Coordinates of C-alpha atoms in Angstrom, one line a residue:
M1 CA -188.8 83.8 189.8
T2 CA -192.3 84.0 190.4
D3 CA -192.3 86.2 193.3
S4 CA -191.1 89.0 190.7
L5 CA -194.7 88.3 188.7
L6 CA -196.4 89.6 191.6
E7 CA -194.3 92.8 192.1
G8 CA -196.9 95.9 191.7
A9 CA -199.9 93.7 190.8
A10 CA -203.5 94.2 192.3
A11 CA -204.5 92.2 194.7
P12 CA -207.6 90.2 193.2
S13 CA -211.0 90.1 194.7
A14 CA -212.2 86.8 196.6
D15 CA -214.5 86.1 193.6
S16 CA -211.2 86.0 191.4
A17 CA -208.9 84.2 193.5
D18 CA -209.0 81.0 191.3
M19 CA -209.0 83.2 187.9
W20 CA -205.8 84.8 189.3
R21 CA -203.7 82.2 190.9
A22 CA -204.3 80.1 187.9
L23 CA -202.7 83.2 185.9
V24 CA -199.9 83.5 188.0
A25 CA -198.8 79.8 187.6
E26 CA -199.7 79.6 184.0
V27 CA -197.6 83.3 183.4
A28 CA -194.7 81.5 185.4
R29 CA -194.3 78.6 183.2
R30 CA -194.3 80.6 180.0
R31 CA -190.6 81.0 177.9
T32 CA -190.8 83.4 174.9
F33 CA -188.0 83.9 172.8
A34 CA -185.8 84.0 169.6
I35 CA -183.0 83.0 168.0
I36 CA -180.7 85.6 166.8
S37 CA -178.0 84.5 164.7
H38 CA -175.3 86.0 161.3
P39 CA -176.8 83.8 158.6
D40 CA -175.4 80.7 158.1
A41 CA -174.4 79.9 161.9
G42 CA -177.6 77.0 162.0
K43 CA -179.8 79.0 163.5
T44 CA -182.6 76.9 160.9
T45 CA -181.4 73.5 162.5
L46 CA -181.2 74.6 165.5
T47 CA -185.0 75.6 165.9
E48 CA -185.6 71.8 164.5
K49 CA -183.6 70.6 167.1
L50 CA -185.3 72.3 169.7
L51 CA -188.8 71.6 168.1
L52 CA -187.4 67.5 168.3
Y53 CA -186.6 67.5 171.9
G54 CA -189.4 69.7 172.5
G55 CA -191.8 66.8 171.2
A56 CA -193.4 69.0 168.7
I57 CA -192.2 66.7 165.3
H58 CA -190.5 63.2 165.4
L59 CA -188.4 64.0 162.6
A60 CA -186.0 66.7 162.3
G61 CA -186.0 68.4 158.8
A62 CA -182.8 69.5 157.3
V63 CA -182.2 73.0 155.3
K64 CA -182.3 71.9 151.2
G65 CA -179.4 69.8 151.3
R66 CA -177.5 67.0 149.1
R67 CA -178.2 65.1 152.2
S68 CA -182.4 65.4 152.5
Q69 CA -185.4 66.4 150.7
R70 CA -186.8 67.4 154.1
H71 CA -187.5 70.9 154.5
A72 CA -187.2 72.5 157.9
T73 CA -190.5 73.1 159.6
S74 CA -190.0 76.5 160.5
D75 CA -189.7 77.3 157.3
W76 CA -192.9 77.2 155.9
M77 CA -192.9 79.7 152.5
A78 CA -192.6 77.7 149.4
L79 CA -189.2 80.2 148.9
E80 CA -188.2 79.5 152.1
Q81 CA -188.1 75.9 151.0
E82 CA -186.4 76.0 147.4
R83 CA -184.0 78.4 148.7
G84 CA -182.9 76.5 151.9
I85 CA -183.2 80.1 153.4
S86 CA -185.2 81.8 156.1
V87 CA -186.9 84.7 154.4
T88 CA -190.0 85.6 157.3
S89 CA -190.2 85.2 160.6
S90 CA -193.0 82.0 162.2
V91 CA -193.6 81.4 165.4
M92 CA -193.9 77.9 167.4
Q93 CA -195.4 77.0 170.2
F94 CA -195.6 73.3 172.8
D95 CA -194.6 72.7 175.9
Y96 CA -191.6 70.9 177.6
L97 CA -190.2 69.9 180.9
G98 CA -193.5 71.9 182.4
C99 CA -192.8 74.8 180.5
R100 CA -195.0 76.5 177.6
V101 CA -192.4 77.5 175.3
N102 CA -193.4 80.3 172.6
L103 CA -190.2 79.2 170.4
L104 CA -190.1 82.7 167.2
D105 CA -187.7 82.2 164.7
T106 CA -186.1 85.1 162.6
P107 CA -184.9 85.3 159.1
G108 CA -181.6 85.1 159.5
H109 CA -180.6 87.7 156.0
Q110 CA -179.9 90.8 157.0
D111 CA -181.9 92.0 153.6
F112 CA -185.5 91.0 156.7
G113 CA -184.3 93.0 159.9
E114 CA -187.2 94.7 160.3
D115 CA -189.1 91.5 160.5
T116 CA -186.6 90.5 162.9
Y117 CA -186.6 93.5 165.3
R118 CA -190.5 93.0 165.3
V119 CA -190.1 89.6 166.8
L120 CA -188.0 90.8 169.1
V121 CA -190.3 93.6 170.2
A122 CA -192.3 90.3 170.8
A123 CA -189.8 88.1 172.8
D124 CA -188.6 88.1 176.5
S125 CA -185.2 87.0 176.0
A126 CA -183.0 85.5 172.9
V127 CA -180.4 83.0 172.0
M128 CA -177.6 84.0 170.1
L129 CA -176.0 81.3 168.1
L130 CA -172.5 81.8 166.8
D131 CA -170.3 79.2 164.4
N132 CA -167.3 78.0 166.4
R133 CA -164.8 79.1 163.5
K134 CA -166.2 82.9 163.3
G135 CA -167.2 84.1 166.8
V136 CA -169.1 87.4 166.7
E137 CA -170.1 88.4 163.4
E138 CA -171.6 92.3 161.8
R139 CA -175.0 90.5 162.1
T140 CA -174.8 89.2 164.8
R141 CA -174.0 92.1 166.8
Q142 CA -176.8 94.0 165.2
L143 CA -179.3 91.9 166.6
F144 CA -177.3 92.0 170.0
D145 CA -177.5 95.4 170.1
V146 CA -181.3 95.2 169.7
C147 CA -181.5 92.8 172.6
R148 CA -178.8 95.2 175.0
R149 CA -180.7 98.4 174.5
R150 CA -184.5 96.2 175.5
R151 CA -181.9 94.7 178.3
M152 CA -182.9 91.0 177.1
P153 CA -181.7 88.1 179.0
I154 CA -179.0 86.6 176.2
F155 CA -177.9 83.0 176.2
T156 CA -175.5 82.0 173.8
F157 CA -175.1 78.7 171.4
V158 CA -171.7 78.4 169.8
N159 CA -172.6 76.0 166.8
K160 CA -171.1 73.7 165.0
C161 CA -168.6 72.1 167.5
D162 CA -168.7 68.6 165.2
R163 CA -165.9 70.6 163.2
E164 CA -162.7 72.5 164.5
G165 CA -163.3 75.8 165.1
E166 CA -161.5 78.4 167.1
D167 CA -160.4 77.7 171.0
P168 CA -163.1 77.5 173.2
L169 CA -161.7 80.3 175.6
K170 CA -160.4 82.9 173.0
L171 CA -164.3 82.6 171.5
I172 CA -165.7 83.5 175.0
S173 CA -162.7 85.9 175.3
D174 CA -164.0 87.7 171.6
V175 CA -167.7 87.7 173.1
E176 CA -166.8 89.8 176.1
A177 CA -164.6 92.3 174.4
E178 CA -166.5 92.4 171.1
L179 CA -170.3 92.8 173.3
G180 CA -169.2 94.6 176.7
I181 CA -171.0 91.6 178.5
T182 CA -169.1 89.3 181.0
C183 CA -170.2 85.3 179.9
Y184 CA -170.2 82.5 181.8
A185 CA -168.8 79.1 180.6
A186 CA -172.2 77.0 181.5
N187 CA -170.7 73.7 179.5
W188 CA -167.6 72.7 178.2
P189 CA -166.9 71.1 174.9
I190 CA -165.1 67.4 175.2
R191 CA -162.8 66.5 172.6
T192 CA -161.2 63.0 171.1
D193 CA -159.0 62.7 168.8
D194 CA -159.9 66.0 167.6
R195 CA -163.5 64.5 167.5
F196 CA -166.4 66.7 169.5
V197 CA -167.6 63.9 171.4
G198 CA -169.5 65.5 174.5
V199 CA -170.1 68.4 176.8
Y200 CA -169.3 69.1 180.8
D201 CA -172.3 70.4 182.3
R202 CA -169.9 72.7 185.2
R203 CA -173.3 74.0 187.7
R204 CA -174.0 70.0 187.9
S205 CA -170.8 68.6 187.4
V206 CA -172.3 66.2 185.1
V207 CA -170.3 64.7 181.6
H208 CA -172.7 63.8 178.6
V209 CA -171.4 61.9 176.4
F210 CA -173.1 61.8 172.9
A211 CA -173.2 58.9 170.1
R212 CA -174.1 59.8 166.8
T213 CA -177.0 58.8 165.2
T214 CA -177.2 57.2 161.7
D215 CA -180.1 59.7 160.2
H216 CA -177.6 62.7 160.1
G217 CA -179.3 63.6 163.0
A218 CA -182.9 63.9 162.1
S219 CA -183.9 61.9 165.5
K220 CA -182.5 62.4 168.8
S221 CA -178.8 61.1 170.1
D222 CA -178.2 58.7 172.6
V223 CA -176.1 60.0 175.5
A224 CA -174.1 58.4 178.4
T225 CA -174.4 60.3 181.0
G226 CA -172.2 60.5 184.8
S227 CA -169.5 62.6 186.6
L228 CA -165.7 63.1 185.5
D229 CA -165.1 59.8 188.3
D230 CA -167.7 57.6 186.7
P231 CA -165.5 54.2 185.6
H232 CA -168.2 54.1 182.7
I233 CA -167.3 57.7 181.2
V234 CA -163.9 57.1 182.6
A235 CA -163.8 54.1 179.4
L236 CA -166.1 56.5 177.7
L237 CA -163.4 59.1 177.0
G238 CA -159.5 57.7 178.3
A239 CA -158.1 58.8 181.3
D240 CA -155.8 61.4 179.7
V241 CA -159.0 63.2 178.2
I242 CA -160.6 62.8 181.7
E243 CA -157.4 64.4 183.3
R244 CA -157.3 67.5 180.5
L245 CA -160.8 68.2 181.3
R246 CA -160.3 68.3 184.6
G247 CA -157.5 70.4 184.1
E248 CA -159.5 72.6 182.1
I249 CA -162.6 73.1 184.3
Q250 CA -159.7 74.4 186.8
L251 CA -158.4 77.3 184.9
L252 CA -162.3 77.7 184.4
D253 CA -163.6 77.8 188.3
E254 CA -160.3 79.9 188.9
A255 CA -160.2 82.2 186.0
G256 CA -163.5 82.4 184.6
H257 CA -166.9 84.8 185.3
P258 CA -168.9 83.5 188.6
F259 CA -172.6 82.4 187.2
D260 CA -174.7 85.6 188.5
A261 CA -178.6 84.8 187.6
E262 CA -179.4 88.3 188.9
A263 CA -176.5 89.8 185.8
V264 CA -178.3 87.6 183.5
R265 CA -182.1 88.3 183.8
A266 CA -180.6 92.1 183.5
G267 CA -178.9 90.9 180.2
D268 CA -175.8 92.2 182.0
Q269 CA -174.1 88.6 181.3
S270 CA -174.4 85.8 178.6
P271 CA -174.1 82.0 179.9
V272 CA -172.4 80.4 177.0
Y273 CA -173.1 76.6 176.1
F274 CA -171.4 74.6 173.1
G275 CA -172.8 71.8 170.8
S276 CA -173.7 70.7 167.4
A277 CA -177.2 71.4 166.3
L278 CA -176.7 69.0 163.3
T279 CA -175.4 66.3 165.4
N280 CA -177.9 67.1 168.4
F281 CA -174.3 67.0 170.4
G282 CA -175.8 69.3 173.5
V283 CA -178.8 70.9 172.3
E284 CA -180.9 69.0 175.2
P285 CA -178.9 69.8 177.9
F286 CA -178.6 73.6 176.7
F287 CA -182.3 73.6 176.1
E288 CA -182.7 71.9 179.7
D289 CA -180.5 75.1 181.1
F290 CA -181.8 77.4 179.6
L291 CA -185.8 77.1 180.2
E292 CA -185.0 77.0 183.5
H293 CA -182.9 80.3 184.1
A294 CA -184.7 82.3 181.1
P295 CA -187.2 84.5 182.6
P296 CA -191.4 84.6 182.5
P297 CA -192.9 87.7 180.3
Q298 CA -192.5 90.2 182.3
P299 CA -194.3 93.8 182.9
R300 CA -193.9 96.1 179.8
M301 CA -194.2 100.0 179.6
A302 CA -197.3 101.2 178.0
A303 CA -197.7 105.0 177.3
S304 CA -199.9 105.5 180.5
R305 CA -198.2 102.9 183.2
Q306 CA -196.7 99.8 183.5
V307 CA -198.4 96.6 182.6
N308 CA -197.9 93.4 184.4
P309 CA -198.8 90.1 183.1
T310 CA -200.7 89.0 186.0
E311 CA -203.2 91.6 185.9
T312 CA -206.5 90.2 184.9
R313 CA -207.4 91.7 182.1
F314 CA -206.4 90.9 179.0
S315 CA -203.5 93.4 176.4
G316 CA -201.7 92.5 174.2
F317 CA -200.0 93.8 170.7
V318 CA -199.1 92.9 166.9
F319 CA -196.1 92.1 166.3
K320 CA -196.5 90.9 162.4
I321 CA -199.3 90.1 159.9
Q322 CA -198.9 87.3 157.3
A323 CA -201.4 87.1 154.4
N324 CA -202.0 83.9 152.1
M325 CA -200.4 81.1 155.4
D326 CA -203.1 79.1 153.7
P327 CA -203.7 80.2 150.0
R328 CA -206.4 78.2 149.8
H329 CA -208.5 80.4 151.2
R330 CA -206.5 83.8 151.3
D331 CA -206.7 84.4 155.1
R332 CA -205.0 87.1 156.9
V333 CA -203.6 86.7 160.1
A334 CA -202.5 89.1 162.8
F335 CA -200.2 87.8 165.4
L336 CA -201.1 88.8 168.8
R337 CA -198.9 88.5 171.9
V338 CA -200.2 88.6 174.8
C339 CA -199.2 90.9 177.8
S340 CA -201.7 90.4 180.6
G341 CA -204.5 88.4 181.6
R342 CA -206.6 85.7 179.8
F343 CA -207.3 85.8 176.4
Q344 CA -210.1 83.8 175.8
E345 CA -212.2 83.2 172.5
G346 CA -214.4 85.8 172.0
T347 CA -212.7 88.2 174.2
D348 CA -213.8 91.7 173.6
A349 CA -210.8 94.3 173.7
Q350 CA -210.4 98.0 172.1
L351 CA -208.4 98.8 169.8
T352 CA -206.7 101.7 170.9
R353 CA -205.7 103.6 167.4
T354 CA -209.2 103.6 166.5
G355 CA -211.1 103.7 169.9
K356 CA -212.8 101.0 168.2
R357 CA -214.0 97.2 170.1
F358 CA -213.7 93.8 169.2
R359 CA -214.8 90.9 169.7
L360 CA -211.4 89.0 169.1
S361 CA -212.8 85.0 167.3
A362 CA -211.4 81.7 166.1
P363 CA -208.1 82.1 167.9
Q364 CA -205.2 80.0 166.9
Q365 CA -202.1 78.8 168.0
F366 CA -198.4 77.8 165.2
L367 CA -196.3 75.3 164.3
A368 CA -194.7 77.2 161.9
R369 CA -197.7 77.1 158.9
E370 CA -199.5 74.3 161.2
R371 CA -202.6 75.9 163.2
V372 CA -205.2 74.7 165.7
A373 CA -207.6 76.1 167.3
V374 CA -207.4 77.1 170.9
D375 CA -210.1 78.8 174.2
E376 CA -207.6 80.6 175.5
A377 CA -204.0 81.9 175.9
W378 CA -202.2 83.2 178.6
P379 CA -199.2 86.0 178.4
G380 CA -196.1 85.6 177.0
D381 CA -198.1 83.0 174.0
V382 CA -198.8 84.3 170.7
V383 CA -202.3 84.2 169.2
G384 CA -203.2 84.2 165.8
V385 CA -206.9 86.4 165.4
I386 CA -208.2 86.2 161.5
D387 CA -208.0 89.8 160.2
R388 CA -209.9 91.4 157.9
G389 CA -208.0 94.4 157.4
S390 CA -208.8 96.4 160.4
L391 CA -205.7 95.5 162.6
R392 CA -202.1 97.0 161.7
I393 CA -198.4 96.3 163.2
G394 CA -197.5 97.9 166.0
D395 CA -201.7 97.9 167.1
T396 CA -202.3 97.8 170.8
L397 CA -205.6 96.0 171.7
S398 CA -206.8 96.2 175.4
E399 CA -209.9 95.1 177.4
E400 CA -209.6 98.2 179.6
G401 CA -209.3 100.3 176.6
G402 CA -206.6 103.7 176.4
L403 CA -203.3 101.5 176.8
E404 CA -200.7 102.5 173.9
F405 CA -197.8 100.1 174.0
A406 CA -194.8 101.6 172.4
E407 CA -195.2 102.0 169.1
I408 CA -193.0 99.6 166.5
P409 CA -191.0 101.6 163.9
R410 CA -190.9 101.0 160.4
F411 CA -187.3 100.7 158.8
A412 CA -186.4 103.4 156.2
P413 CA -186.4 101.1 152.4
E414 CA -182.9 101.5 150.8
H415 CA -183.9 100.6 147.6
F416 CA -186.5 101.5 144.9
S417 CA -187.8 100.1 142.1
R418 CA -190.6 100.9 139.2
I419 CA -193.2 97.7 139.7
T420 CA -195.3 96.8 136.3
V421 CA -197.3 94.3 135.7
V422 CA -196.7 92.2 132.5
D423 CA -200.8 91.4 132.1
P424 CA -202.1 95.3 132.1
L425 CA -205.7 93.5 132.8
R426 CA -203.8 92.4 135.9
R427 CA -203.4 95.5 137.2
G428 CA -206.6 95.5 140.0
H429 CA -204.9 92.3 141.4
L430 CA -201.3 94.2 141.7
D431 CA -203.0 96.9 144.0
D432 CA -204.8 94.2 145.7
G433 CA -201.3 92.3 146.6
L434 CA -199.1 95.2 147.1
R435 CA -201.3 96.6 149.6
Q436 CA -201.8 93.3 151.6
L437 CA -197.9 92.3 151.5
T438 CA -197.2 96.2 152.7
Q439 CA -199.9 95.7 155.7
E440 CA -198.0 92.7 156.7
G441 CA -194.7 94.3 156.5
A442 CA -193.3 92.5 153.6
A443 CA -192.5 95.8 151.2
Q444 CA -193.6 99.8 150.8
V445 CA -195.4 100.9 148.3
F446 CA -195.0 104.9 147.2
Y447 CA -196.3 106.5 144.5
A448 CA -194.5 108.6 141.7
E449 CA -196.2 111.1 139.3
T450 CA -194.9 110.4 136.1
S451 CA -196.5 112.5 132.6
G452 CA -199.8 112.7 134.4
A453 CA -200.1 109.0 135.2
T454 CA -199.2 108.0 138.7
V455 CA -196.6 104.9 138.7
P456 CA -196.1 102.2 141.8
L457 CA -192.9 101.9 143.5
V458 CA -191.9 99.6 146.0
G459 CA -189.2 100.3 148.5
A460 CA -187.6 97.5 150.4
V461 CA -184.8 97.5 153.0
G462 CA -182.8 94.9 150.9
Q463 CA -182.2 93.7 147.7
L464 CA -183.9 89.8 148.3
Q465 CA -186.9 91.3 149.7
F466 CA -187.8 92.2 145.8
D467 CA -187.0 88.9 145.3
V468 CA -189.5 87.6 147.4
L469 CA -191.8 90.2 146.7
L470 CA -192.8 89.1 143.0
H471 CA -192.0 85.1 143.9
R472 CA -195.0 86.3 146.7
L473 CA -196.8 88.0 144.0
Q474 CA -196.8 85.4 141.2
H475 CA -197.8 82.4 143.5
E476 CA -200.1 84.0 145.5
Y477 CA -202.1 86.6 143.7
G478 CA -201.4 85.0 140.1
V479 CA -199.5 88.5 138.9
A480 CA -196.4 88.6 137.3
A481 CA -194.7 91.8 137.8
R482 CA -191.4 93.2 136.6
L483 CA -188.7 95.9 138.8
E484 CA -187.0 98.5 137.3
R485 CA -184.4 99.6 139.1
Y486 CA -185.6 103.4 140.3
P487 CA -182.3 106.1 140.4
Y488 CA -182.9 107.6 144.1
R489 CA -182.5 106.8 147.6
F490 CA -182.2 108.6 151.2
P491 CA -185.7 108.4 151.9
R492 CA -187.3 111.7 153.6
W493 CA -190.6 112.5 154.8
V494 CA -191.1 115.9 154.3
T495 CA -193.5 118.5 156.2
G496 CA -193.5 122.6 155.5
P497 CA -194.7 125.2 153.2
D498 CA -196.7 123.8 149.5
A499 CA -194.3 126.2 147.5
A500 CA -190.6 125.9 149.4
I501 CA -191.3 121.8 148.4
Q502 CA -192.6 122.3 145.1
R503 CA -189.7 124.3 144.6
V504 CA -186.9 121.9 146.3
A505 CA -188.6 119.3 144.7
N506 CA -188.0 120.7 141.0
G507 CA -184.2 120.6 141.9
N508 CA -181.6 118.3 140.3
G509 CA -180.9 115.1 142.0
I510 CA -183.9 114.6 143.9
A511 CA -187.2 113.2 143.1
M512 CA -191.1 113.9 145.0
I513 CA -193.3 110.6 145.5
R514 CA -196.2 109.9 147.6
D515 CA -196.4 107.2 150.6
A516 CA -199.1 104.8 151.0
A517 CA -200.6 107.2 153.4
R518 CA -200.0 110.1 150.7
N519 CA -197.1 111.6 153.0
I520 CA -194.8 113.5 150.4
V521 CA -191.2 112.2 150.7
F522 CA -188.2 113.4 148.6
V523 CA -185.6 111.0 147.7
F524 CA -182.2 111.6 146.2
A525 CA -179.9 110.7 143.8
D526 CA -176.6 110.7 146.6
A527 CA -176.6 111.1 150.6
F528 CA -174.3 114.3 149.7
T529 CA -177.7 115.6 148.5
A530 CA -180.0 114.9 151.1
R531 CA -177.3 116.5 153.3
W532 CA -177.5 119.8 151.1
V533 CA -181.5 120.1 151.2
A534 CA -181.7 119.1 155.1
E535 CA -179.3 122.1 155.7
R536 CA -180.0 124.3 153.5
E537 CA -184.1 124.2 153.4
T538 CA -184.5 125.7 156.9
S539 CA -188.3 125.9 156.8
L540 CA -189.2 122.1 156.1
V541 CA -188.8 119.3 158.1
L542 CA -186.8 116.1 156.9
S543 CA -187.3 112.8 158.8
K544 CA -186.0 109.6 158.1
T545 CA -189.0 107.7 159.6
A546 CA -192.9 108.3 158.3
P547 CA -194.7 110.5 160.6

């Protein structure tokens, strides 16, 4: 794996040889990944258990429910803790088995797909989480397609094996058929009396038998390990279970796909692991195997050339902006994925979009909301830098200047609402809040001209985003606001002759609004009208994305 990191890297000068060797070593031990899943597949619970086994936390929280009043570490926002859902991405960094792990947690709800997409752009690999009763679901399929287009390695964890589900062979067959990849069963579930009790590690020929904890999985499970011939394992499972397991493994060896490390790295084969995040069964062996086979940071394409992670000059891009992580200080943090070189306190870098140079001070690393100051970071790491409004999502920063990584697109809103403030004296606070939330990608603001007045509109990909917007305005900016559904959808950014634009804007079923950058946008009452205008008005250029 290390040899591949050196491909295309320039030979260092003698005085920088030690730094370059340190850079190569640090890159080799980084693992930066995201977890993708359909809602309710157990993504937040698995995230917690990886933190538990990685030593980042000592007692795992649980998504809010009857048995526990703890909350998941990754769900740091108040609304997430109240509803037991993930509505924002978070970053968690810790060391485990010699690796520096950068775990990028994503929102599970489809209304926050744009945030998830941005996180996947910053990741080097993905863990695809499946419910053992449902297999591949619609949301999983959508996120898999994003990973596949980026040729990302994907590791599959079949969750909730502590309850009855689909036959494991059928699950694997369905994944292959629906997603068009081959699968390798890296481990195999072991059941006794219809209870999930362990897994068999096929590559190491080791049985793991787990014992349930009395705290509902908040602490690590005790585990017994051994071969299929180990007397202790035979006594725990019973001879009939061992014999059945031997037959299942033989069938997999004869009829299944062999493990292909190159195909895994190319995203063409997915190792499949069975387990239960709730009870911790199978989590630790999965995590250890994942860290062994997941790739370190890889070269990334910029507009002008490929950037190798072992280049000594720093480069990186902003994939997330979060305001008010600490409401007491009204801070604004830009999350920066390091792509090459060594990032240090005070690094001087050029912002490609403006050409200006910035001194990047007070870098921080995270465990969700918790943060710690750091002196340095390496490719694959995610650092937070305090931003006073200069940075935007998708910005490239580099020491050499002139680099520009691929732009991170914005998703077009599918729903619009008028927003008004309950107390007119708080209108200024509303404008401030909307500006901040727009810059971090939590909402998109537009403006409509009505009877000589400018009326703010908010656009969202999904309805739940409106609920989050109102909650954050209330709790972070002290603004009580109301939303009124706007009867137009299907936004199209428009360029062309002014006369043609005004003529079309006066038609039935069409409204003209402007985005935050004052670009003209048509919105339509229905999809038919949008298509009709696009086909008929040849002097206008209509785009589904902002310029």
